[in-house]
Tab-separated table of C-alpha atoms and ligand atoms in Angstrom:
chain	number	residue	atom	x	y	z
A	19	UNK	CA	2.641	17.443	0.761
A	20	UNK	CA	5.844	15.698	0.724
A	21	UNK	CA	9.434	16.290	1.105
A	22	UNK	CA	11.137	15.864	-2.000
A	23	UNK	CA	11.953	19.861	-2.999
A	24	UNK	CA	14.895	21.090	-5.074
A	25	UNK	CA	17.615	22.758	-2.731
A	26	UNK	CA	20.297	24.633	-4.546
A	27	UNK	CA	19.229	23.091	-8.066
A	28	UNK	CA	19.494	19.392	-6.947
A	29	UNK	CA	16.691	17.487	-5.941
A	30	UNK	CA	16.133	16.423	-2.586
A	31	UNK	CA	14.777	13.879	-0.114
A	32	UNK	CA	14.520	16.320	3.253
A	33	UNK	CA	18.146	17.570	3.571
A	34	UNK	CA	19.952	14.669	1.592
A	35	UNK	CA	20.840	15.408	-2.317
A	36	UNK	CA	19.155	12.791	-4.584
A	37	UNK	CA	22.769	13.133	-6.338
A	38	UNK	CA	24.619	11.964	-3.276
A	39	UNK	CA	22.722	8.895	-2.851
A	40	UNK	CA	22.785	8.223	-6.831
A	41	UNK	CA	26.942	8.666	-6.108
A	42	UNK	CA	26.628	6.031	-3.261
A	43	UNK	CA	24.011	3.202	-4.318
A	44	UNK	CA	23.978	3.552	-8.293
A	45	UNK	CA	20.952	4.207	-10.075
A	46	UNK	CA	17.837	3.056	-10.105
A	47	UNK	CA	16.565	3.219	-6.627
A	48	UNK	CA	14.069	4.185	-4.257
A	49	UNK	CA	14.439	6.490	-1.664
A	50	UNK	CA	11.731	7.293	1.288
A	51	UNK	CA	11.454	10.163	3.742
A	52	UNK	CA	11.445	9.332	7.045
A	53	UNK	CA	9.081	13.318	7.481
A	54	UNK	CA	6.506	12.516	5.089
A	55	UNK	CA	5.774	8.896	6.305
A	56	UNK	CA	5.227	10.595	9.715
A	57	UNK	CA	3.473	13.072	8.449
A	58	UNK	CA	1.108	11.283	6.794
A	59	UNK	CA	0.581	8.900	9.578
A	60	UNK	CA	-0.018	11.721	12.325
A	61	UNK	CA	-2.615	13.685	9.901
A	62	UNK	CA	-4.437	10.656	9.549
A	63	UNK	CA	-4.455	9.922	13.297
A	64	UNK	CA	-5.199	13.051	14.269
A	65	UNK	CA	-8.506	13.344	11.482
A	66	UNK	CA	-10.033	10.496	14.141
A	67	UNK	CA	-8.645	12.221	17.428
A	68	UNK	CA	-11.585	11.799	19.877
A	69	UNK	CA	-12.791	8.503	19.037
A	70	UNK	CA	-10.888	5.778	19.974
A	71	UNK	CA	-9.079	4.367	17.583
A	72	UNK	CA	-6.176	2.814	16.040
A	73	UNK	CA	-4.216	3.072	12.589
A	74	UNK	CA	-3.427	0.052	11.424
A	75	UNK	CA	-0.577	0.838	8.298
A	76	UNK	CA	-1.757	-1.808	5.420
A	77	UNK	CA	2.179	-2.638	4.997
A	78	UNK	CA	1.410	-4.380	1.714
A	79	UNK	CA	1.672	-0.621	0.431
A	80	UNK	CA	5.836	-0.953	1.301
A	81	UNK	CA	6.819	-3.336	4.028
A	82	UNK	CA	10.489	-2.608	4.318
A	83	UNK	CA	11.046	-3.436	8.415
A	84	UNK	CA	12.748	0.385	8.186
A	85	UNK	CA	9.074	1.790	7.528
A	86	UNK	CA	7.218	-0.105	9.808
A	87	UNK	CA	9.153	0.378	12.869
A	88	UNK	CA	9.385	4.390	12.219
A	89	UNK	CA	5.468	4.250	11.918
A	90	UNK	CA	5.441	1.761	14.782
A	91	UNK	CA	7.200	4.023	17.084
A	92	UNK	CA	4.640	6.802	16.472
A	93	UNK	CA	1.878	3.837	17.303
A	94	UNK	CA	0.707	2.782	14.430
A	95	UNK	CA	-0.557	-0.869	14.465
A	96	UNK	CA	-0.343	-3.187	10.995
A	97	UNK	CA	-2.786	-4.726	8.474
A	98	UNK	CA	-1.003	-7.923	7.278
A	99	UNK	CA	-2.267	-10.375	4.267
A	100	UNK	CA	0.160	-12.997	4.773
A	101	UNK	CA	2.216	-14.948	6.787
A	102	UNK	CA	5.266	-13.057	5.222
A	103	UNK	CA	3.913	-9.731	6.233
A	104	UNK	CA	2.644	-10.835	9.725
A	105	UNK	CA	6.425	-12.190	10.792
A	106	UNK	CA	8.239	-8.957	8.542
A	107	UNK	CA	5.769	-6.714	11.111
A	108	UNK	CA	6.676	-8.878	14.149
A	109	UNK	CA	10.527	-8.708	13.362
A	110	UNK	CA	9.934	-4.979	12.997
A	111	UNK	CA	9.001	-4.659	16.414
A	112	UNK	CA	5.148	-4.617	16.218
A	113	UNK	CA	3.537	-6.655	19.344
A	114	UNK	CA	0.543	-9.579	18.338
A	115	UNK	CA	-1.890	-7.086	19.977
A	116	UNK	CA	-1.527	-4.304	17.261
A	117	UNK	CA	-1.714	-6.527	14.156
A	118	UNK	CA	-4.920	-7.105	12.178
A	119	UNK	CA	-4.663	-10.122	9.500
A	120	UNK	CA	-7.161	-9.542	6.122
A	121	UNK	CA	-6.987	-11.312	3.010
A	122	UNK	CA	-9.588	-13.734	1.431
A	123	UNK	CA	-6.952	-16.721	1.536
A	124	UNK	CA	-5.895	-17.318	5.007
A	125	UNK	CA	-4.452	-21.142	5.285
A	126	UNK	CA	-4.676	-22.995	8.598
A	127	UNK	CA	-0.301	-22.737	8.610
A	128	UNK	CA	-0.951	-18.754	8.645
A	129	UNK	CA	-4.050	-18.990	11.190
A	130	UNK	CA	-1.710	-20.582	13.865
A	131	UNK	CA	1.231	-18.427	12.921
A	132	UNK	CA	-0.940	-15.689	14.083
A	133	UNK	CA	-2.459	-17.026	16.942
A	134	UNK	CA	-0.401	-18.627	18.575
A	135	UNK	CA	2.058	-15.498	18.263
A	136	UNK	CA	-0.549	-13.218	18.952
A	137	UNK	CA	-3.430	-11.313	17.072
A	138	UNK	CA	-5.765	-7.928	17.155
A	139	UNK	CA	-7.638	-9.591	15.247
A	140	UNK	CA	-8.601	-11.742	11.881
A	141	UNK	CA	-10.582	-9.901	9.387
A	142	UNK	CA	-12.607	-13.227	8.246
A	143	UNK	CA	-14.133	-12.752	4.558
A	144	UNK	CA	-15.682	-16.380	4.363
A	145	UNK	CA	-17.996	-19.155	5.947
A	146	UNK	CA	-15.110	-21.780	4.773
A	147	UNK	CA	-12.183	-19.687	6.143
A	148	UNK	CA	-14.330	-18.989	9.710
A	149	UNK	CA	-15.123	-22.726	9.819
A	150	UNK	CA	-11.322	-23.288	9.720
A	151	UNK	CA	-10.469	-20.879	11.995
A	152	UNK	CA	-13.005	-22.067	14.555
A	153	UNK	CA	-11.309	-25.420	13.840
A	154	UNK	CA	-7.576	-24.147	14.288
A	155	UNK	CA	-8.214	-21.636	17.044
A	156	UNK	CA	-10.006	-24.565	18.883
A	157	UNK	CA	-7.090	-27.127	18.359
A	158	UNK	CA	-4.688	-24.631	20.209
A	159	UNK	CA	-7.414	-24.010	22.859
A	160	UNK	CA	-7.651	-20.174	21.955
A	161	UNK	CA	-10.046	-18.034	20.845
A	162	UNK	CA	-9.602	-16.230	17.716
A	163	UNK	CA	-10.966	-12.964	17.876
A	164	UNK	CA	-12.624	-11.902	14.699
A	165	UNK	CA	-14.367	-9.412	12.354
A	166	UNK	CA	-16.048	-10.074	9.847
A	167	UNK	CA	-15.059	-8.283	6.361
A	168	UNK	CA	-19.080	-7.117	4.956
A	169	UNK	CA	-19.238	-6.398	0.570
A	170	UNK	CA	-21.506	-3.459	0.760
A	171	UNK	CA	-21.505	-3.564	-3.223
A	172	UNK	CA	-20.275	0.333	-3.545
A	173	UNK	CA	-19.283	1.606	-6.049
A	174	UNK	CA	-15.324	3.119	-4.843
A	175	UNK	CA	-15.021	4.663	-8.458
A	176	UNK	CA	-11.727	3.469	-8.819
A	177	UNK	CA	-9.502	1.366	-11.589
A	178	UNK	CA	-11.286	-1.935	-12.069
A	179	UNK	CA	-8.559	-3.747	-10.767
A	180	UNK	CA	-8.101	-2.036	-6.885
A	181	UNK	CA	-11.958	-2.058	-6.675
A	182	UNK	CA	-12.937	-4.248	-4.188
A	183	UNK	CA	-16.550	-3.096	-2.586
A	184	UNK	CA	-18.755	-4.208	-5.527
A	185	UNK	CA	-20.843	-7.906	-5.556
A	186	UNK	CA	-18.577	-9.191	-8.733
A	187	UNK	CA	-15.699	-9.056	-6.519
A	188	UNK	CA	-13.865	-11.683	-4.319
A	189	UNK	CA	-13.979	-9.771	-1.399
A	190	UNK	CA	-16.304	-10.257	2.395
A	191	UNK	CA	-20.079	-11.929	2.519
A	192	UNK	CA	-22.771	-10.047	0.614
A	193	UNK	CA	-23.870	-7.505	3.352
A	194	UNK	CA	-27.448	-9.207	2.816
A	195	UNK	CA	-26.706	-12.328	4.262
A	196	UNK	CA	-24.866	-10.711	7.269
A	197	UNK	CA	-27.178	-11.530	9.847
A	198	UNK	CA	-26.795	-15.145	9.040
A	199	UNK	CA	-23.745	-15.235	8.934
A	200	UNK	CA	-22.942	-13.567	12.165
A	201	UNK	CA	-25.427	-15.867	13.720
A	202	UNK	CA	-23.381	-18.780	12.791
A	203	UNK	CA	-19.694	-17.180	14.121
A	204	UNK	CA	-21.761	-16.638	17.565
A	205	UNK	CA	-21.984	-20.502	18.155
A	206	UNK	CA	-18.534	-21.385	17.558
A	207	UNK	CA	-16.771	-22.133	20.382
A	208	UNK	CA	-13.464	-21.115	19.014
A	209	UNK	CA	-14.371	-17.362	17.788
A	210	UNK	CA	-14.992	-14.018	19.488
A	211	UNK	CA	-17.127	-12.102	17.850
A	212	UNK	CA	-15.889	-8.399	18.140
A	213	UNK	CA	-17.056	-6.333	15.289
A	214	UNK	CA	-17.344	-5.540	11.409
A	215	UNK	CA	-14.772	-5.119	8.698
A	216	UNK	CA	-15.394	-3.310	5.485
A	217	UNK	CA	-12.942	-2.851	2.719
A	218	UNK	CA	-14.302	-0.965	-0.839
A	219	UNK	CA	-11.297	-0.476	-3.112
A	220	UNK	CA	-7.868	1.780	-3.545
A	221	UNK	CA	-7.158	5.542	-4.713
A	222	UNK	CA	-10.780	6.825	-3.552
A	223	UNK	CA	-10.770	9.974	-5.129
A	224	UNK	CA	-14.436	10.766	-3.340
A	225	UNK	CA	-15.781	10.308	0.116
A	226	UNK	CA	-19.158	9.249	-1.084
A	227	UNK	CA	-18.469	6.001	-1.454
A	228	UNK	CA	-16.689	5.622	1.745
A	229	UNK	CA	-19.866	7.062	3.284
A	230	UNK	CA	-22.792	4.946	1.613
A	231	UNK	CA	-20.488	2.101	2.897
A	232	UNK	CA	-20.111	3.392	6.306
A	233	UNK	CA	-23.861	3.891	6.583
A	234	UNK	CA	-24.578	0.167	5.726
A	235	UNK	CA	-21.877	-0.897	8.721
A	236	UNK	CA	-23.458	1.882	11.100
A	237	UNK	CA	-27.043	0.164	10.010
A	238	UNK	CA	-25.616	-3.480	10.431
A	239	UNK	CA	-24.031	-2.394	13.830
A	240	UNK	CA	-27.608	-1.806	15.450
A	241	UNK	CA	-29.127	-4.817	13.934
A	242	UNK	CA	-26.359	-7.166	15.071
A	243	UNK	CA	-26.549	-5.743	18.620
A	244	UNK	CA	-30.217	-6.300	18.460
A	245	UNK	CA	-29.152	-9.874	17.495
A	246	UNK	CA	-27.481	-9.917	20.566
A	247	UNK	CA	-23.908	-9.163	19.155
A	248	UNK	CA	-21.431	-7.376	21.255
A	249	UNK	CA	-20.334	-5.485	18.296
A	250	UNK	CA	-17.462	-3.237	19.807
A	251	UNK	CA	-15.045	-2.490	17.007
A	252	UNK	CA	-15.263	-1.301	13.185
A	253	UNK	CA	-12.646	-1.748	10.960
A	254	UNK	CA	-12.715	0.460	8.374
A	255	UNK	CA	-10.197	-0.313	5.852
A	256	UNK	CA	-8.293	1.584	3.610
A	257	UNK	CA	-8.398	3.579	0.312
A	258	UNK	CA	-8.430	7.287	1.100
A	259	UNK	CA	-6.616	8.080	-2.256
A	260	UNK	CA	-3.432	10.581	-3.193
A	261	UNK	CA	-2.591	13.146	-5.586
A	262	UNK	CA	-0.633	11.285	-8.064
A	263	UNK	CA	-0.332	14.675	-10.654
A	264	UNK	CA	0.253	17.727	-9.780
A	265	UNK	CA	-2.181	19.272	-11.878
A	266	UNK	CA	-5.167	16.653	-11.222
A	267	UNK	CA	-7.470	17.627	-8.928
A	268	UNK	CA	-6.668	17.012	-4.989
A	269	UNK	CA	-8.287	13.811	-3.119
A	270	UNK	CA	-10.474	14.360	-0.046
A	271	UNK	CA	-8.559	15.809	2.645
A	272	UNK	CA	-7.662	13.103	5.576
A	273	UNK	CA	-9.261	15.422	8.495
A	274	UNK	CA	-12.516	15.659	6.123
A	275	UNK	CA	-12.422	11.687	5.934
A	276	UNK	CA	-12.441	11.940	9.524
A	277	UNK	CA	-15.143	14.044	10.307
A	278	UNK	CA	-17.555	11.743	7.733
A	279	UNK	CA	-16.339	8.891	10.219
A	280	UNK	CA	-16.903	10.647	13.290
A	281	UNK	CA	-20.753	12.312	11.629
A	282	UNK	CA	-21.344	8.557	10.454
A	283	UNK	CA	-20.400	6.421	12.994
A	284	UNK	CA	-19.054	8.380	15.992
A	285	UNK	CA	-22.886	7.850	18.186
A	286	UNK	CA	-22.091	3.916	18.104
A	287	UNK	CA	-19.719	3.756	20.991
A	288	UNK	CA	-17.287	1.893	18.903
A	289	UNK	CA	-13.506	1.367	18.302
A	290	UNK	CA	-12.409	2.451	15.262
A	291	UNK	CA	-9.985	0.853	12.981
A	292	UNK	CA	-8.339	2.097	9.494
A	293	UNK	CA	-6.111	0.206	7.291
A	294	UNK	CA	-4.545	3.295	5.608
A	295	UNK	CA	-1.654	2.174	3.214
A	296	UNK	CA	-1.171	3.785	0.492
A	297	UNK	CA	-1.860	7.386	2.341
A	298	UNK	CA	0.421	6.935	4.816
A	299	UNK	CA	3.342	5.702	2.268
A	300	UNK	CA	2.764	6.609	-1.641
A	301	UNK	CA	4.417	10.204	-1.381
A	302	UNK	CA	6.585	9.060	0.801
A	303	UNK	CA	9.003	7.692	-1.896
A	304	UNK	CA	10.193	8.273	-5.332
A	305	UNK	CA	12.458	5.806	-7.452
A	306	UNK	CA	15.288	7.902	-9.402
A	307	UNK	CA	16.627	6.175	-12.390
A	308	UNK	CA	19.224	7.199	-15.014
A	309	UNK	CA	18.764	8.087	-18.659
A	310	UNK	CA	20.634	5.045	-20.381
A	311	UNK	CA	19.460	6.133	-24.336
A	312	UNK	CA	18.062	9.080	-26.081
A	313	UNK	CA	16.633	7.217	-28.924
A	314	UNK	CA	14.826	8.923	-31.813
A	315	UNK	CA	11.908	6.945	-33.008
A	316	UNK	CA	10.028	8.041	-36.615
A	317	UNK	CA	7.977	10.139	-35.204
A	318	UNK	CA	8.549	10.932	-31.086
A	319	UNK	CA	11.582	10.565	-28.926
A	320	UNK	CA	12.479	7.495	-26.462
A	321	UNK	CA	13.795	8.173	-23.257
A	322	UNK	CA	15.229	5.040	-22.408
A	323	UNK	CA	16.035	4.592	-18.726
A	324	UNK	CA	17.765	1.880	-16.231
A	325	UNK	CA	14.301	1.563	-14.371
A	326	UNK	CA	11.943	-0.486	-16.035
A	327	UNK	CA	8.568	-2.345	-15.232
A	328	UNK	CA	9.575	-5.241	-12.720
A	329	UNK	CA	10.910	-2.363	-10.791
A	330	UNK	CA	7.534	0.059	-10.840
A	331	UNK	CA	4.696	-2.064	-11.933
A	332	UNK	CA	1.758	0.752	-11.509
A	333	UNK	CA	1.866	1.973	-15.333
A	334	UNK	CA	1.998	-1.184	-16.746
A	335	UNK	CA	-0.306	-2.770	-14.624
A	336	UNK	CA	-3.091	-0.103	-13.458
A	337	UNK	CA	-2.379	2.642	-16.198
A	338	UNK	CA	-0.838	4.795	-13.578
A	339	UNK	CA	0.606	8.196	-13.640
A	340	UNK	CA	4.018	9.331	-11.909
A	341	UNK	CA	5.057	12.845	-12.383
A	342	UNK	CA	8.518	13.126	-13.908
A	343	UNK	CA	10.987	15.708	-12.639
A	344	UNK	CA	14.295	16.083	-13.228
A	345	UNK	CA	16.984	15.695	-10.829
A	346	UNK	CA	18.925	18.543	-11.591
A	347	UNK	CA	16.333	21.668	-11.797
A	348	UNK	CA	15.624	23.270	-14.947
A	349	UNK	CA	16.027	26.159	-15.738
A	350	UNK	CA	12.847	28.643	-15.079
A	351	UNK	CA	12.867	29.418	-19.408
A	352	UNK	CA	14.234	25.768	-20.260
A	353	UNK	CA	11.806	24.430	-23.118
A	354	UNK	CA	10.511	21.022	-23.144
A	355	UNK	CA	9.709	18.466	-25.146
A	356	UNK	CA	7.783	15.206	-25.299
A	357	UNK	CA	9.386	11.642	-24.356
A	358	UNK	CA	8.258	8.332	-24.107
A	359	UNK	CA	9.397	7.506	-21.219
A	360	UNK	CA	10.501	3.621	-21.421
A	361	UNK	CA	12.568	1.091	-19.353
A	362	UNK	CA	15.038	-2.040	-21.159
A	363	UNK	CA	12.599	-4.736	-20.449
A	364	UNK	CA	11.097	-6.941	-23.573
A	365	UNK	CA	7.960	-5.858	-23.686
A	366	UNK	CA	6.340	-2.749	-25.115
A	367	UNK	CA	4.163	-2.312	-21.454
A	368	UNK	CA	7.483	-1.689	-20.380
A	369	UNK	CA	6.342	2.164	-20.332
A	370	UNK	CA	6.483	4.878	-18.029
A	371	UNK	CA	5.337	7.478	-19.776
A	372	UNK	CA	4.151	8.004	-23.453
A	373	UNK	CA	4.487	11.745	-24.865
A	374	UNK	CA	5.622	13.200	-21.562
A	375	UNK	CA	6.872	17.075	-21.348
A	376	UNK	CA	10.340	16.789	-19.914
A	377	UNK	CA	12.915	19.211	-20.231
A	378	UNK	CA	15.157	18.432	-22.884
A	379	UNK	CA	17.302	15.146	-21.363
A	380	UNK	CA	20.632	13.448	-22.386
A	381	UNK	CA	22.297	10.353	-21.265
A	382	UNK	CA	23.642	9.922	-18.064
A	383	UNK	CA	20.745	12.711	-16.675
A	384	UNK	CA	18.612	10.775	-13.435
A	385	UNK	CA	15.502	11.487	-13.576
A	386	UNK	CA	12.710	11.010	-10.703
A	387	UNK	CA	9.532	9.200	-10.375
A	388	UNK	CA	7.247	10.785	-8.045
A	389	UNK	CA	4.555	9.317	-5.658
A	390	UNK	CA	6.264	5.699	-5.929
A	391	UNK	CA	6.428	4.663	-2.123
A	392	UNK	CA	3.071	2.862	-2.263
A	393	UNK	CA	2.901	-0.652	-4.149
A	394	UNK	CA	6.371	0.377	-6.101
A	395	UNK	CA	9.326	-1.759	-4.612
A	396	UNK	CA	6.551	-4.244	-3.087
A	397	UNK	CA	5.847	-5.298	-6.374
A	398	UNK	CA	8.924	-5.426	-8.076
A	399	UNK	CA	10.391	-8.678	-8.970
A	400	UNK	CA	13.259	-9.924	-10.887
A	401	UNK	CA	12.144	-10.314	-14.494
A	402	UNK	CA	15.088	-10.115	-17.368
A	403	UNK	CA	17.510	-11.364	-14.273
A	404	UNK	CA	17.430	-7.764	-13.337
A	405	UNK	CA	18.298	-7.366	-9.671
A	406	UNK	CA	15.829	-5.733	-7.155
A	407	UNK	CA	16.340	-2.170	-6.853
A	408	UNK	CA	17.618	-1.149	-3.099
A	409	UNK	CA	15.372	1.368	-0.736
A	410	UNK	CA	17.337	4.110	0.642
A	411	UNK	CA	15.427	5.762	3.764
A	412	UNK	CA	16.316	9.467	4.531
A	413	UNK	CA	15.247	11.243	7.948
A	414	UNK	CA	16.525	14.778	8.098
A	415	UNK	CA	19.958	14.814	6.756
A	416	UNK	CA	21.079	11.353	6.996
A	417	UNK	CA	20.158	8.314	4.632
A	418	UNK	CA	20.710	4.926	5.188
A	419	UNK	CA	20.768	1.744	2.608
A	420	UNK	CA	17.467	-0.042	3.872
A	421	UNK	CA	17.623	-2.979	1.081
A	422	UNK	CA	20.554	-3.390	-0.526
A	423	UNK	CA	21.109	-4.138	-4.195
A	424	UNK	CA	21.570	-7.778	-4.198
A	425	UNK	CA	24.922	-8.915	-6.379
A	426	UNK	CA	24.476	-11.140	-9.998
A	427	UNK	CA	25.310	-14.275	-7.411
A	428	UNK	CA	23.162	-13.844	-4.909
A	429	UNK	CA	20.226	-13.668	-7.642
A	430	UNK	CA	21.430	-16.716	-9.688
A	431	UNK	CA	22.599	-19.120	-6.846
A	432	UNK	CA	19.188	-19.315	-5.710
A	433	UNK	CA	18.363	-21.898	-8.497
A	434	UNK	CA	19.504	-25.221	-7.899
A	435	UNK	CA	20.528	-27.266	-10.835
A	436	UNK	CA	19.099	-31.328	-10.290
A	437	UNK	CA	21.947	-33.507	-10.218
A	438	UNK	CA	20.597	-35.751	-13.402
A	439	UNK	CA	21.552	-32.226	-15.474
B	519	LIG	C1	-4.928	-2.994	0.167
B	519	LIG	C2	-5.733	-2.933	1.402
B	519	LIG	C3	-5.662	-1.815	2.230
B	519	LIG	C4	-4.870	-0.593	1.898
B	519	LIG	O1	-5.381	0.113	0.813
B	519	LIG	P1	-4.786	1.550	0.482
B	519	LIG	O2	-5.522	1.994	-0.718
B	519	LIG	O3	-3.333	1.386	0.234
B	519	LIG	O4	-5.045	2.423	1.668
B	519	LIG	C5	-6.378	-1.847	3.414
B	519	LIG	N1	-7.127	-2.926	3.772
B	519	LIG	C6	-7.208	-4.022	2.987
B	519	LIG	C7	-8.038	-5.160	3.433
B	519	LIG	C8	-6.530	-4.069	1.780
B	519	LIG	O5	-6.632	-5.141	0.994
């Protein structure tokens, strides 16, 4: 459930007309809802109520400082992969204590950034990167308090390229050679062994896989005790998917998701962690572009529109579907035809949408992608010089500018032009 409804035939984020903010900002943008983020968060929270736990918003999903403090303020903790996103969730507001760091490429620059300003935890997904933060934690006299992230090689039954539980990928230690490895973080000086980190893969359409891999940490947790591990915290990631259509079947529900935790792991006597991000955030926003062209090809129709890939990456990249809607509703009769839905850049991937029922659409319409708050403006970038788009937050019937557009200068005096030129 979100709240992006029509109200009097206009699209809306909660109370504010899409239309109003098109009038103020210019098109394309993206625009979040303050309800739906909290939403999201609290039925997530809630699904673990009675186990103690903490959500810990994977702000790689959309890290605008405007999102993380409003899910900061309801509690919410952060999953940073960077050094960027660890000081974006600091400046937010978001204390050392409630801030996880994952990621198979920690350097020893981001290792002291974190420790020295203060750290839940490191999710460690290497013997090379646990020797080095042994190493840096033990140069700054600290302990670095650590997880670390187990492959269970699961199947998450997701899009090859957000799968991330299977042996062929990059991520954790083989769950097989666990025990060794946890034998060698209990005799450096400079770790603290707390607990185990597990991580399968994005959009999980099914709980089964979260479960198998659950199972393998709840078996792992009593054979690292017996090991004489104080294992006292599990972090299970993220991945609990979303409805992206409308007419595609629903993902598991987030109090379901909870219950599996609680049936699975809930007799260990241990903390529980999630990394929720694209839950929490990816019907949280929509990006609302402008019809530029209604171009007629030989044999379909091109809706050509000012967003384009570098702004919304997820079709190009991962095949991924947006519902379309209209800004302006249509008419309960109004016919509708198919569009390919396309943006200016070069490149034919530059494609939102091929043969796509819209109602019939001429130039100067806006048009709105759904379910874009999740890895949409995080991944934009700046290809064909086009400017990154701004993020517009609404909470009830206000809206405020939470990125602006930048200007033409502000892009292009960034390069610096050697003096030999
Ligand atoms: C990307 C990621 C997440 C968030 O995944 P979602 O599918 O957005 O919930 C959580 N944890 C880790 C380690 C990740 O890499």
């Amino acid at each position: 459930m979100d709240h992006f409804n029509y109200q009097a035939g206009i699209l809306h984020a909660e109370d504010v007309s899409i239309a109003d903010i098109a009038a103020e900002v210019g098109t394309p943008f993206y625009v979040y809802s303050t309800a739906t983020l909290e939403r999201h968060f609290k039925l997530i929270d809630e699904a673990l109520s009675g186990m103690d736990h903490l959500v810990c918003y994977a702000m790689k999903a959309a890290s605008n400082q405007a999102i993380l403090r409003s899910l900061a303020k309801l509690g919410a903790g952060m999953d940073v992969v960077s050094a960027g996103e660890y000081a974006r969730a600091k400046a937010a507001g978001v204390p050392g204590e409630r801030i996880v760091f994952s990621g198979v490429g920690k350097t020893r620059d981001e290792m002291r950034l974190a420790l020295t300003g203060g750290i839940r935890q490191f999710n460690v997904e290497s013997e090379p990167e646990m020797l080095v933060l042994n190493e840096v934690a033990t140069e700054l006299g600290l302990r670095a308090p650590i997880t670390i992230r187990v492959n269970p090689d699961v199947d998450a039954k997701t899009h090859a390229k957000i799968a991330t539980g299977k042996s062929e990928n990059k991520f954790g230690i083989p769950i097989s050679r666990a025990r060794d490895v946890y034998r060698l973080a209990g005799t450096l000086p400079g770790l603290d062994v707390i607990g185990i980190d597990v991580h399968i893969g994005s959009q999980l359409t099914q709980l089964e896989p979260f479960e198998l891999a659950y199972q393998k940490v709840a078996e792992l947790t009593q054979v690292l005790r017996a090991d004489g591990h104080d294992i006292r915290r599990l972090d299970l990631g993220g991945g609990l998917g979303i409805p992206y259509a409308r007419s595609n079947e629903a993902p598991p529900l987030p109090s379901d998701y909870g219950a599996m935790v609680k049936r699975v792991l809930g007799g260990l006597g241990c903390e529980i962690e999630i990394e929720p991000g694209r839950l929490i955030a990816g019907n949280a926003g929509i990006l609302v572009s402008s019809v530029i062209y209604v171009k007629e090809g030989e044999d379909r129709k091109f809706l050509i529109v000012d967003a384009a890939m570098n702004d919304l990456i997820r079709p190009a990249m991962y095949d991924a579907h947006h519902d379309i809607v209209p800004v302006v509703e249509p008419a309960v009769a109004a016919e509708q035809e198919p569009y390919d839905v396309v943006g200016p850049v070069c490149e034919s991937g530059d494609t939102f949408a091929k043969g796509r029922n819209l109602v019939s659409q001429s130039e100067g319409d806006m048009v709105a992608f759904r379910s874009a708050g999740a890895y949409g403006a995080v991944m934009s970038s700046e290809y064909n010089t086009r400017p990154l788009i701004p993020e517009v937050l609404v909470n009830g019937d206000q809206f405020a500018v939470i990125r602006p557009r930048p200007t033409f200068d502000e892009m292009i005096n960034r390069d610096t032009i050697p003096s030999w030129l």
